[in-house]
XYZ file of C-alpha atoms in Angstrom:
596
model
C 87.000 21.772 5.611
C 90.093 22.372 7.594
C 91.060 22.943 11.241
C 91.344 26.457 12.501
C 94.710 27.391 12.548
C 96.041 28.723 16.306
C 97.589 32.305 16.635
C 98.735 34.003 19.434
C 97.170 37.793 19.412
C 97.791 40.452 21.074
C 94.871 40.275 23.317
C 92.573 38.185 24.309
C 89.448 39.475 22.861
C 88.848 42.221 20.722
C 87.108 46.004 21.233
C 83.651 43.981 19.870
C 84.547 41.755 22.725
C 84.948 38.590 20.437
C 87.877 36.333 20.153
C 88.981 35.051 16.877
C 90.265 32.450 15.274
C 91.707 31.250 11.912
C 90.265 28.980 9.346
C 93.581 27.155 7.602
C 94.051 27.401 3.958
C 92.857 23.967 2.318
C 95.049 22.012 -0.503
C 93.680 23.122 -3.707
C 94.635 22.650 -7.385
C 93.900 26.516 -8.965
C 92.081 26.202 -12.582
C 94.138 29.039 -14.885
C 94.614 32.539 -13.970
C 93.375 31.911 -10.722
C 95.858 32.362 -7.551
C 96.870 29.806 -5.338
C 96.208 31.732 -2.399
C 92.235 32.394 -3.666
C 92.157 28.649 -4.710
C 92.815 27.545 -1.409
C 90.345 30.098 0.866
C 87.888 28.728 -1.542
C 88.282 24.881 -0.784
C 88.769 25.747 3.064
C 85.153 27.444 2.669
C 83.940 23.634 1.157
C 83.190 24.882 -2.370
C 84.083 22.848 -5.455
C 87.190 25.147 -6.890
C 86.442 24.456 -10.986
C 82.905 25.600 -10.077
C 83.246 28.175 -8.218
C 86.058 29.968 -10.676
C 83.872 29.291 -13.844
C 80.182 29.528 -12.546
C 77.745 28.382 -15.395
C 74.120 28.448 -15.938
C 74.001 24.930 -17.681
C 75.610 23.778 -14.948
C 73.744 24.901 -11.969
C 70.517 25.248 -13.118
C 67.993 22.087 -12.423
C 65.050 20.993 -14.377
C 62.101 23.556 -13.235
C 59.555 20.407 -12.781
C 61.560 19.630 -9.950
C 60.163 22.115 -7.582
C 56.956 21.209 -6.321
C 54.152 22.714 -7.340
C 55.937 24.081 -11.260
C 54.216 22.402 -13.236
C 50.913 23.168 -12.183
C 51.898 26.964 -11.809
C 52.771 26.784 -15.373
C 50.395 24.981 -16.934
C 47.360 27.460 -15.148
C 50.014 30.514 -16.290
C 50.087 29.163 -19.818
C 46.109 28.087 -20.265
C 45.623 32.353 -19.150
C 48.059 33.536 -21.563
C 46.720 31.578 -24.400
C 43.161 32.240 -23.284
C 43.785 35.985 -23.524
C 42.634 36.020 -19.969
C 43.454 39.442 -18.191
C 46.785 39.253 -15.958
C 47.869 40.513 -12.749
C 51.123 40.475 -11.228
C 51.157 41.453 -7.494
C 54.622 42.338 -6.865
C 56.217 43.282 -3.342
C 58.162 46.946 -2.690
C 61.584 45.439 -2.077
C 64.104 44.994 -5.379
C 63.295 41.318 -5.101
C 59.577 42.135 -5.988
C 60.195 44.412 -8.239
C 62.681 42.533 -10.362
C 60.781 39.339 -10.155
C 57.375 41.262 -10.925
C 59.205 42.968 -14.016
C 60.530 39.750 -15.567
C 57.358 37.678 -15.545
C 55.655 41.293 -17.135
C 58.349 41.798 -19.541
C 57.524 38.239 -20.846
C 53.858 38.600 -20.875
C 54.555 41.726 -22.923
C 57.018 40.571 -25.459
C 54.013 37.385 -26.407
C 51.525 39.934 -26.710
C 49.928 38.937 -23.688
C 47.475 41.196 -21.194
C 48.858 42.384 -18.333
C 48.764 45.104 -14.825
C 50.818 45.001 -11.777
C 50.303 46.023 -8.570
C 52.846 46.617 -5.864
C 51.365 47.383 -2.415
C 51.858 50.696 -0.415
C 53.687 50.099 1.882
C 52.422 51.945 4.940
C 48.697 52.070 4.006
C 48.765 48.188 3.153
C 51.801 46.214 4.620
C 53.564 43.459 3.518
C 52.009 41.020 1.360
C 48.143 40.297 -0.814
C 45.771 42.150 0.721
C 41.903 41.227 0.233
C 41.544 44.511 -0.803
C 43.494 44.908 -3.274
C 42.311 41.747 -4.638
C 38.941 43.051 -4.846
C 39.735 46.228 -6.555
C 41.751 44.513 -9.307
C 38.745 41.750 -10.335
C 36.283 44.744 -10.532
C 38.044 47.651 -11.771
C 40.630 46.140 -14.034
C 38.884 42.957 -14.845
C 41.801 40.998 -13.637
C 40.988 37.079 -13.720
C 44.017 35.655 -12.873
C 47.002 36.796 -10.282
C 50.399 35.914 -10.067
C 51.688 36.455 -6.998
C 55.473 37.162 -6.963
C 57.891 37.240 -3.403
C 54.706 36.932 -0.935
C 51.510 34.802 -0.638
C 52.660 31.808 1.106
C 51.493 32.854 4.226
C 48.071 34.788 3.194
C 45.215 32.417 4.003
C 43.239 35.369 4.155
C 43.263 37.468 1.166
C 44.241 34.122 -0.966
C 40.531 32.873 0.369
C 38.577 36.431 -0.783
C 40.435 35.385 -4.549
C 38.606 32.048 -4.240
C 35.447 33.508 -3.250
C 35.704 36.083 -6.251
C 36.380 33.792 -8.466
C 39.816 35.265 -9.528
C 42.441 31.710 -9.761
C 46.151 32.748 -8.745
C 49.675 31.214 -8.375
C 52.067 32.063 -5.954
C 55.791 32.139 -6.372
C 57.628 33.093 -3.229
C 60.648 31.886 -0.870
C 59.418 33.307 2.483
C 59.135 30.624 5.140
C 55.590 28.880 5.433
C 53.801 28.548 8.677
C 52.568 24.955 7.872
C 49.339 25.283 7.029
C 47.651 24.967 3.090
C 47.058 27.829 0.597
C 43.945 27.165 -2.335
C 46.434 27.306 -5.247
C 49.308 26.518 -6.691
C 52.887 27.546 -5.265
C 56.090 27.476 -6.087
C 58.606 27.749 -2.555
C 61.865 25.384 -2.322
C 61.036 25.815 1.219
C 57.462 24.268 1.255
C 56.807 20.868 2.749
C 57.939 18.026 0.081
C 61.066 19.820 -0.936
C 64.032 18.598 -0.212
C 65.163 22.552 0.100
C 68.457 22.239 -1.799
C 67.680 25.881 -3.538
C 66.124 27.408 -0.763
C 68.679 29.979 -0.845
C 66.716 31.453 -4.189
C 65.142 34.413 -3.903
C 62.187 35.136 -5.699
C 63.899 36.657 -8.824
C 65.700 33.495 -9.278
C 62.212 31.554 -9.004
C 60.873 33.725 -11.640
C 63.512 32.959 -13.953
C 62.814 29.328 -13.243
C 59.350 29.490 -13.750
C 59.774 31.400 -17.024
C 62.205 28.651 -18.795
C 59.389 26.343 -17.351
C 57.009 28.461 -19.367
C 58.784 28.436 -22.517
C 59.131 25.073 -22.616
C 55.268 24.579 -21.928
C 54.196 26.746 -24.679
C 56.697 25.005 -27.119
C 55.325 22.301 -26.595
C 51.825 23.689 -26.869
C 53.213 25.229 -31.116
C 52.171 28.369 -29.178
C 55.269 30.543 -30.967
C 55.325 30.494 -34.472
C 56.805 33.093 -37.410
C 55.148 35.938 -35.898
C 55.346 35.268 -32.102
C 59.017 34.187 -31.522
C 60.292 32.124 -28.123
C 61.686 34.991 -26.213
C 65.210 35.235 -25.325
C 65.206 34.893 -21.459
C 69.196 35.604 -21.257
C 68.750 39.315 -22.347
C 67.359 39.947 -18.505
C 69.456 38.042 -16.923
C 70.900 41.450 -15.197
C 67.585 41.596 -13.938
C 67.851 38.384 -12.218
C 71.421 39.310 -10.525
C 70.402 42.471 -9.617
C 67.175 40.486 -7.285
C 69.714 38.182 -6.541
C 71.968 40.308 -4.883
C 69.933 43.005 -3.698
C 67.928 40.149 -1.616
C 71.155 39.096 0.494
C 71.008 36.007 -0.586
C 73.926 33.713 -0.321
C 75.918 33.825 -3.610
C 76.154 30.087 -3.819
C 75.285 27.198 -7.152
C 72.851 28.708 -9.285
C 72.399 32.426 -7.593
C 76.365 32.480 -8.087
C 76.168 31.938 -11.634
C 72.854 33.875 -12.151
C 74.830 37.333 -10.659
C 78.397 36.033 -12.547
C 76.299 35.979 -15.893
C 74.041 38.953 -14.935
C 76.413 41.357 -14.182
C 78.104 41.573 -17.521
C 74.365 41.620 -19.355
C 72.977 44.064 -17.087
C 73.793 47.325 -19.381
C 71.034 45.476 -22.242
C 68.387 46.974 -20.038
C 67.946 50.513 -20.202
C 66.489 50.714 -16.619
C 69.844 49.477 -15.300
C 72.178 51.448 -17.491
C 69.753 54.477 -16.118
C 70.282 53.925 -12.613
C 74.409 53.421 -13.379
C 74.590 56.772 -14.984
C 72.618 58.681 -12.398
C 74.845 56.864 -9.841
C 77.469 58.389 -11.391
C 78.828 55.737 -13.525
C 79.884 53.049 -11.431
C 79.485 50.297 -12.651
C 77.718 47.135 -12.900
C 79.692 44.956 -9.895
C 77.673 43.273 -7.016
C 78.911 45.663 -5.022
C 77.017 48.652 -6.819
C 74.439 46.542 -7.180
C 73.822 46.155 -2.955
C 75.155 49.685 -2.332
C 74.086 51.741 -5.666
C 71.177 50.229 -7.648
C 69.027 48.198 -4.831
C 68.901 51.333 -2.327
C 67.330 53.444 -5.128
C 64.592 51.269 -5.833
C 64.152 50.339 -2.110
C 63.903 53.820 -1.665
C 60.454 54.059 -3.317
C 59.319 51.352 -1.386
C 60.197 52.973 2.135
C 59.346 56.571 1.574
C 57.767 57.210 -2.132
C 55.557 55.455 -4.862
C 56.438 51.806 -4.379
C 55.297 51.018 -8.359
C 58.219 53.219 -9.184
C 60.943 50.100 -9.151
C 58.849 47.882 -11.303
C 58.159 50.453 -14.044
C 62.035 51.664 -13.989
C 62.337 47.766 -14.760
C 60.214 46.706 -17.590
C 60.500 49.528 -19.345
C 62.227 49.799 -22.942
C 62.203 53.752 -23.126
C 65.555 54.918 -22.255
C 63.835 58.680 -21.835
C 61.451 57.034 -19.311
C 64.086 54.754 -17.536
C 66.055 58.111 -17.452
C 63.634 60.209 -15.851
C 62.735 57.747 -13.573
C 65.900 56.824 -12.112
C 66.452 60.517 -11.231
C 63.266 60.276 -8.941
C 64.863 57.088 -7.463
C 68.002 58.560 -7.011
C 66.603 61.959 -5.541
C 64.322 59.699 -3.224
C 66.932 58.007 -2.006
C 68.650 61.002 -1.004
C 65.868 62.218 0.937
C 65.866 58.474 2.554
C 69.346 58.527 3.851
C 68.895 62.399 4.829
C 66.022 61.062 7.109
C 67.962 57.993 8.361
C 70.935 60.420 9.089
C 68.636 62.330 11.705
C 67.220 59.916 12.863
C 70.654 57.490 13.814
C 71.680 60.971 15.326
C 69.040 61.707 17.489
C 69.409 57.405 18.508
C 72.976 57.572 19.464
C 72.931 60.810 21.609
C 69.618 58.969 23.109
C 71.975 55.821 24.328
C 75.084 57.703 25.174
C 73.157 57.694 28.457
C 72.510 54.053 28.193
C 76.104 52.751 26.968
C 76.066 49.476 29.109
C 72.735 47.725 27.553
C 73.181 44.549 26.002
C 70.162 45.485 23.445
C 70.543 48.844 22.289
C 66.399 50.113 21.970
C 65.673 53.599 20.702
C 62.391 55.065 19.666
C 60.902 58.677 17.963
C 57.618 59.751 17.578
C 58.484 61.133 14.316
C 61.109 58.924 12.648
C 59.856 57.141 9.564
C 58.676 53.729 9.412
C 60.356 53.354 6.192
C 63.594 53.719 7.685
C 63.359 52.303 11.030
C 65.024 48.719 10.003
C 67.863 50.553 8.501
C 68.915 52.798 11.849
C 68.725 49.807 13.984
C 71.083 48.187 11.453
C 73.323 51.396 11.273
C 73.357 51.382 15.100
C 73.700 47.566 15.266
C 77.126 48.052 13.012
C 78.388 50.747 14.975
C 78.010 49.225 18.480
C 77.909 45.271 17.344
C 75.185 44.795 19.578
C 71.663 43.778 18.999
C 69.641 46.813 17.902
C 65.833 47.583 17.972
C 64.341 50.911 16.319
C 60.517 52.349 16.632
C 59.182 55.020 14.724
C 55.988 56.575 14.135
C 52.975 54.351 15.546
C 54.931 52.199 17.037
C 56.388 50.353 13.753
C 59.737 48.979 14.901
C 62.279 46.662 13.195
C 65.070 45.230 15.189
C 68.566 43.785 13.419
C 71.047 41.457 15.377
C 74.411 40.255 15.423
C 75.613 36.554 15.177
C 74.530 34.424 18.574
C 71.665 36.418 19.739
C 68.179 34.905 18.129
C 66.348 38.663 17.980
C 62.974 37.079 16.401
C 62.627 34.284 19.208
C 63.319 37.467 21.847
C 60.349 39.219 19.795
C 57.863 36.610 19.566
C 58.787 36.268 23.727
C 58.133 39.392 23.898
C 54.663 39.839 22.104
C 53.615 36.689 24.130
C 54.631 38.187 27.417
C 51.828 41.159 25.893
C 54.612 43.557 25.800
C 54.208 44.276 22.096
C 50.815 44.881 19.767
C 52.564 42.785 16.569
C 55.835 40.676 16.646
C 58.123 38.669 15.040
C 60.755 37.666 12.487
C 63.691 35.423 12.309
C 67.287 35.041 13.603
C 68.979 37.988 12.391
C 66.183 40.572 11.913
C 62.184 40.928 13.199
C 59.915 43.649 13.108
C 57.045 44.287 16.049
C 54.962 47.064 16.799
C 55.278 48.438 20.375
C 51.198 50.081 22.320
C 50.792 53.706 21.573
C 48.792 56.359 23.740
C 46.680 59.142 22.440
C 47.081 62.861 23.590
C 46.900 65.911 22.927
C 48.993 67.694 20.295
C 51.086 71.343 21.005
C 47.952 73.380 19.946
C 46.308 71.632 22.672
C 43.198 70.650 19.984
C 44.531 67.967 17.832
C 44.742 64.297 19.460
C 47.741 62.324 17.957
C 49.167 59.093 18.646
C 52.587 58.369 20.773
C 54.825 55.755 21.440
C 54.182 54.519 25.152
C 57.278 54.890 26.935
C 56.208 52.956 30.201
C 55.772 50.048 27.458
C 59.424 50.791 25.566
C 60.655 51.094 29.010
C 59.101 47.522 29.649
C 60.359 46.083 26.394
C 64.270 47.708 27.099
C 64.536 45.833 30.016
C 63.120 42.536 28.830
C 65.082 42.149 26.085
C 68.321 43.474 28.104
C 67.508 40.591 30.552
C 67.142 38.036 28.061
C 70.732 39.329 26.650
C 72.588 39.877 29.656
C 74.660 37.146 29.310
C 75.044 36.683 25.658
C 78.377 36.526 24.277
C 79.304 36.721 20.564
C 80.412 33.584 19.308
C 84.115 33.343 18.162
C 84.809 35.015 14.251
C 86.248 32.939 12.138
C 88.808 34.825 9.539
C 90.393 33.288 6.384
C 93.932 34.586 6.042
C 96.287 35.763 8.773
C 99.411 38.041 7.445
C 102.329 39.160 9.701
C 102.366 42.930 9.194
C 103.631 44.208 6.362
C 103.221 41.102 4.271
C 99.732 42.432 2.865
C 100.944 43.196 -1.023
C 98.582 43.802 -3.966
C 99.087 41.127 -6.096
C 97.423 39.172 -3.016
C 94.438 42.061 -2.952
C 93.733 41.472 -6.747
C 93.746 37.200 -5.883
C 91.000 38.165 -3.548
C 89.473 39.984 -5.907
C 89.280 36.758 -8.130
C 86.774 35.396 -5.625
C 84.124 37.698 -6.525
C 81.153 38.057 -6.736
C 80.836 38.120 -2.774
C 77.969 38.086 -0.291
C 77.487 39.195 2.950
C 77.750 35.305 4.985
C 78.487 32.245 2.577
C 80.901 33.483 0.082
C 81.770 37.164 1.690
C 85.175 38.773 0.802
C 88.290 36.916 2.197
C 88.299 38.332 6.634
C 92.218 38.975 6.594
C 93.850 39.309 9.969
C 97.127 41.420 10.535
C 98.812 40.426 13.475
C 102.173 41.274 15.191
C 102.200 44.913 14.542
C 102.460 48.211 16.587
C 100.504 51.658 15.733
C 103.085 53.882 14.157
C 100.606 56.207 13.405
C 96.812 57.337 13.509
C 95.261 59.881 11.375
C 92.157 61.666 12.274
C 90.262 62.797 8.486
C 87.486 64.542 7.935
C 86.316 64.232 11.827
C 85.066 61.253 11.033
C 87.539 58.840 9.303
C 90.189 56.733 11.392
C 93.468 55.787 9.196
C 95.738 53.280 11.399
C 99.439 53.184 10.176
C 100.943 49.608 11.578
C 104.773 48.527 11.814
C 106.076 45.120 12.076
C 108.884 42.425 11.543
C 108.155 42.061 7.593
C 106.859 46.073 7.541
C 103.931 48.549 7.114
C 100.393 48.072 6.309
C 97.787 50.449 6.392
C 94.265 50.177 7.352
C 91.140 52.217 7.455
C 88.068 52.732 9.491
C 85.222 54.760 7.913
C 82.967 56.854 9.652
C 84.711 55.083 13.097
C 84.851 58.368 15.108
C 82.015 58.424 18.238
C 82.243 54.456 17.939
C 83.820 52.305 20.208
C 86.013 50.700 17.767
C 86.846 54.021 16.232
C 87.356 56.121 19.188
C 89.462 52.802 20.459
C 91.424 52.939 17.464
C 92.196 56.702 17.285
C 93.857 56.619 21.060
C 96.166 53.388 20.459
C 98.905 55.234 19.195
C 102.760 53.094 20.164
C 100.126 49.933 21.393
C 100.194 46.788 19.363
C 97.115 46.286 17.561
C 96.040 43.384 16.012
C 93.263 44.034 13.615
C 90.675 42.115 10.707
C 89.504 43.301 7.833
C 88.563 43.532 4.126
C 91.293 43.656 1.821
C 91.443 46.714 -0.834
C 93.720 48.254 -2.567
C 95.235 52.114 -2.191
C 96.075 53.624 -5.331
C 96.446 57.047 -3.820
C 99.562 59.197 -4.943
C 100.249 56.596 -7.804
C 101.394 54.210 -5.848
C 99.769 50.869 -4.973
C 99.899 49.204 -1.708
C 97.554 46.686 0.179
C 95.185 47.875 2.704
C 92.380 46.973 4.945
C 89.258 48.260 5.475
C 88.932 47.262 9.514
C 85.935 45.360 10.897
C 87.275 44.637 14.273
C 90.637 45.236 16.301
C 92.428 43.461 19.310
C 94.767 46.132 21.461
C 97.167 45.740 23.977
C 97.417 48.243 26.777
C 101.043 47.475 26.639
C 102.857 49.526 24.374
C 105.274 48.426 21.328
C 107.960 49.504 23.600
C 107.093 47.939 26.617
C 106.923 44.353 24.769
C 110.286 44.804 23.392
């Protein structure tokens, strides 16, 4: 790594109320047909440049048997399949469920196996195996052995009714244990005895694993022959990427070369191709993978049938994938339509409440489906920590970097604030007391959030943040205005595919200019016109009206504005320049003229 490289801005610390500083390039040979420039942010960033430019499976893939508890996983797997034994695959509702639940069906499918899944509903059952569930699947589908898939390693409960059935069950997951023993078989690169060198895999990724581990076993077992072929694993790799990247995982070794490879093989599966055409064609980037294709299937999870992902996935009838992308796609219409309303109704709620450290909103009526996405929507808008409660009390809170918001939420539960809590650095979910009374008809009793308790809860967590400060940003490239050109865009560009921490796009800085002009569109979109020594660069804010950056940025006309961004390209009027899409801004009160 190198030293950060010192700059003098034009303020101190920017609107977010963060300084900044600059990472320096790093000496780097670049393989060919890669830029210097993209060479050399890589090797500042520590990665190994003739890897990262030409990611490949062979190379970053590790023998399966080295993750504790794969062999046994496959060898009980293998003994049901050949035993005809009746399979279940208990899935989870986000796309990391249902794209790991899909591949390990698909396989069981394509040997001629026998095979259900079941995906939880999400507000009747939670997160997770549920006892009940397990139950129902032994007796009414005469399930004998489960393969759990992105949950388990944490459910001593329902994992002991399957033992007491009779029902045996492996568990592939990469959620963080709590230390204590499950009664079978798991597969975790986070579990104790690992030396967690691929615990950024999500559970996709593990399935994958497990299935070359599987092949290999039943190989060796003459199990395939002229009339039951070794499947062809590659063919869903898209599958894989599109878990990898929907998970925000960081796009790093193997899951780098898993979403590099899976991208390009991700129109083979007619689900996928289904979900780009509905989408409008866009594409099969990581970018419409984490803003296109993973929203529509977590849509069915937060608000709809939460088996609809999973069957969009394993299923070879393009009709059927068709059809069933439109739901997904409609679904998550209604889903942002309902998160809309409900960020609404939470920012005119903390206009009145501008100066808290922890923005905390609540409604009686928003959805709990949607309550982790407005605190992150209001979290981006006013880069502050962010907790939002819905119906019941069912809250989910989302952070920025510095402030730990799951050790604040299991303080709070402790301090008996909160019915459920917890979660991890950046994101936690609780569940806040509710009171009874009496609906408008005055007949019907329904349930409320407490307000004396959110009341309690805003000012404890306010307390605990009153004198957090955002740690320092650390950007990759700083320009002079004007010298922003294409040609360096498109070298950015190379880097992909990008992730939202260890490998996100290149954080450019443009320094030394003065606002020339700012354009107001649509009511809601802030265009920033900058002029310096070397010339103009443009730069955009979306949606950054009624924030504070936004509304900042829309009165600095004549100041000198530093600013950091993403770097894009503007194509607009046939004519390509450099531009950035603005993340945060330093401004002067002085104007250009006044520091002439």
């Amino acid at each position: 790594m190198t030293e950060t490289t010192p700059i003098e801005f034009c303020n101190s610390v920017s609107v977010a109320g963060r300084e900044w500083t600059v990472r320096g390039l790093a000496d780097a040979t670049p393989p060919e047909g890669v830029h210097e420039l993209a060479a050399r942010i890589a090797a500042a960033r520590g990665f190994d440049v003739e890897r990262y430019f030409n990611p490949m499976l062979k190379v970053e893939m590790p023998d399966p048997s080295r993750f504790v508890g794969m062999d046994e996983c496959v060898r009980q797997f293998c003994d049901a399949v050949e035993k005809g034994r009746r399979i279940a695959l208990y899935g989870d509702y986000d796309v990391d469920g249902a794209t790991s639940t899909a591949l390990v069906l698909r396989w069981i499918r394509a040997v001629g196996g026998d095979a259900v899944y079941y995906i939880p509903a999400r507000l009747k059952e939670g997160y997770g195996p549920n006892s009940a569930a397990i139950r129902k699947l032994h007796a009414d589908e005469g399930v004998e052995f489960i393969v759990f898939l992105d949950s388990g390693t944490v459910s001593h409960e329902p994992l002991a009714t399957a033992v007491e059935i009779g029902v045996d069950c492996i568990v592939i997951d990469h959620h963080e244990p709590d230390g204590k023993a499950i009664p079978f078989p798991l597969v975790n690169p986070k579990q104790d005895g690992e030396d967690r060198k691929f615990d950024y895999l999500c559970t996709a990724g593990l399935a994958f694993l497990f299935l070359v581990a599987v092949q290999r076993e039943m190989q060796e077992r003459g199990f395939f022959s002229e009339t039951r072929h070794k499947v062809d694993l590659m063919q869903w790799l898209g599958i894989v990427a599109l878990g990898t990247v929907a998970d925000v995982v960081p796009l790093v070794g193997l899951n780098r070369a898993y979403v590099a490879k899976g991208l390009a093989m991700m129109p083979a599966i007619p689900g996928l191709r289904a979900l780009n055409t509905v989408n409008g064609d866009v594409g099969y980037t990581e970018e419409t993978c984490g803003w296109k294709f993973g929203p529509n299937i977590n849509a069915a999870g937060r608000i709809g049938d939460t088996r609809t992902g999973t069957h969009l996935l394993s299923t070879d009838d393009q009709v059927e994938a068709d059809d069933i992308a439109r739901l997904l796609f409609e679904t998550n219409e209604e889903r942002k339509a309902i998160e809309r309303a409900a960020v609404d109704e939470a920012m005119e709620g903390l206009s009145l409440r501008e100066n808290d450290p922890v923005a905390v909103v609540a409604g009686d009526d928003w959805h709990p489906g949607v309550v982790g996405l407005v605190a992150g929507r209001i979290k981006e808008r006013l880069q502050r920590p962010a907790v939002a409660i819905g119906f019941n009390g069912a809250g989910s809170c989302r952070t920025v970097p510095g402030f730990n918001i799951g050790k604040a939420i299991h303080a709070a539960f402790a301090a008996g604030l909160l019915v459920k809590g917890g979660g991890h650095e950046m994101a936690a979910g609780l569940t806040l007391p509710t009171i009874e009374v009496l609906a408008d008809d005055g007949e019907t009793r329904i349930r409320k959030i407490d307000l004396e308790k959110l009341e309690e809860l805003r000012t404890f967590l306010c307390e605990r943040a009153k004198d957090f400060r955002q740690p320092a940003v650390e950007l990759d490239v700083a320009l002079k205005c004007g010298e922003l050109s294409p040609s360096m865009v498109e070298a950015f560009e190379k880097m992909a595919p990008f992730d939202q921490k260890d490998n996100q796009k290149p954080l450019v800085v443009i320094h030394g200019g003065w606002v020339k002009r700012v354009q107001i569109k649509s009511g809601r979109h802030v265009f920033v016109h900058l002029a310096g020594e070397f010339g103009e660069t443009e730069a955009v804010l979306w949606g950054g009206i009624g924030t504070p950056l936004g509304d900042a940025l829309a009165a600095s006309d004549d100041m000198l504005v530093d600013l950091y961004g993403t770097a894009e390209i503007n194509a607009y009027g046939g004519k390509r320049r450099g531009r950035i899409r603005i993340v945060d801004a330093m401004i002067s009160r002085a104007s250009a003229q006044d520091a002439a």
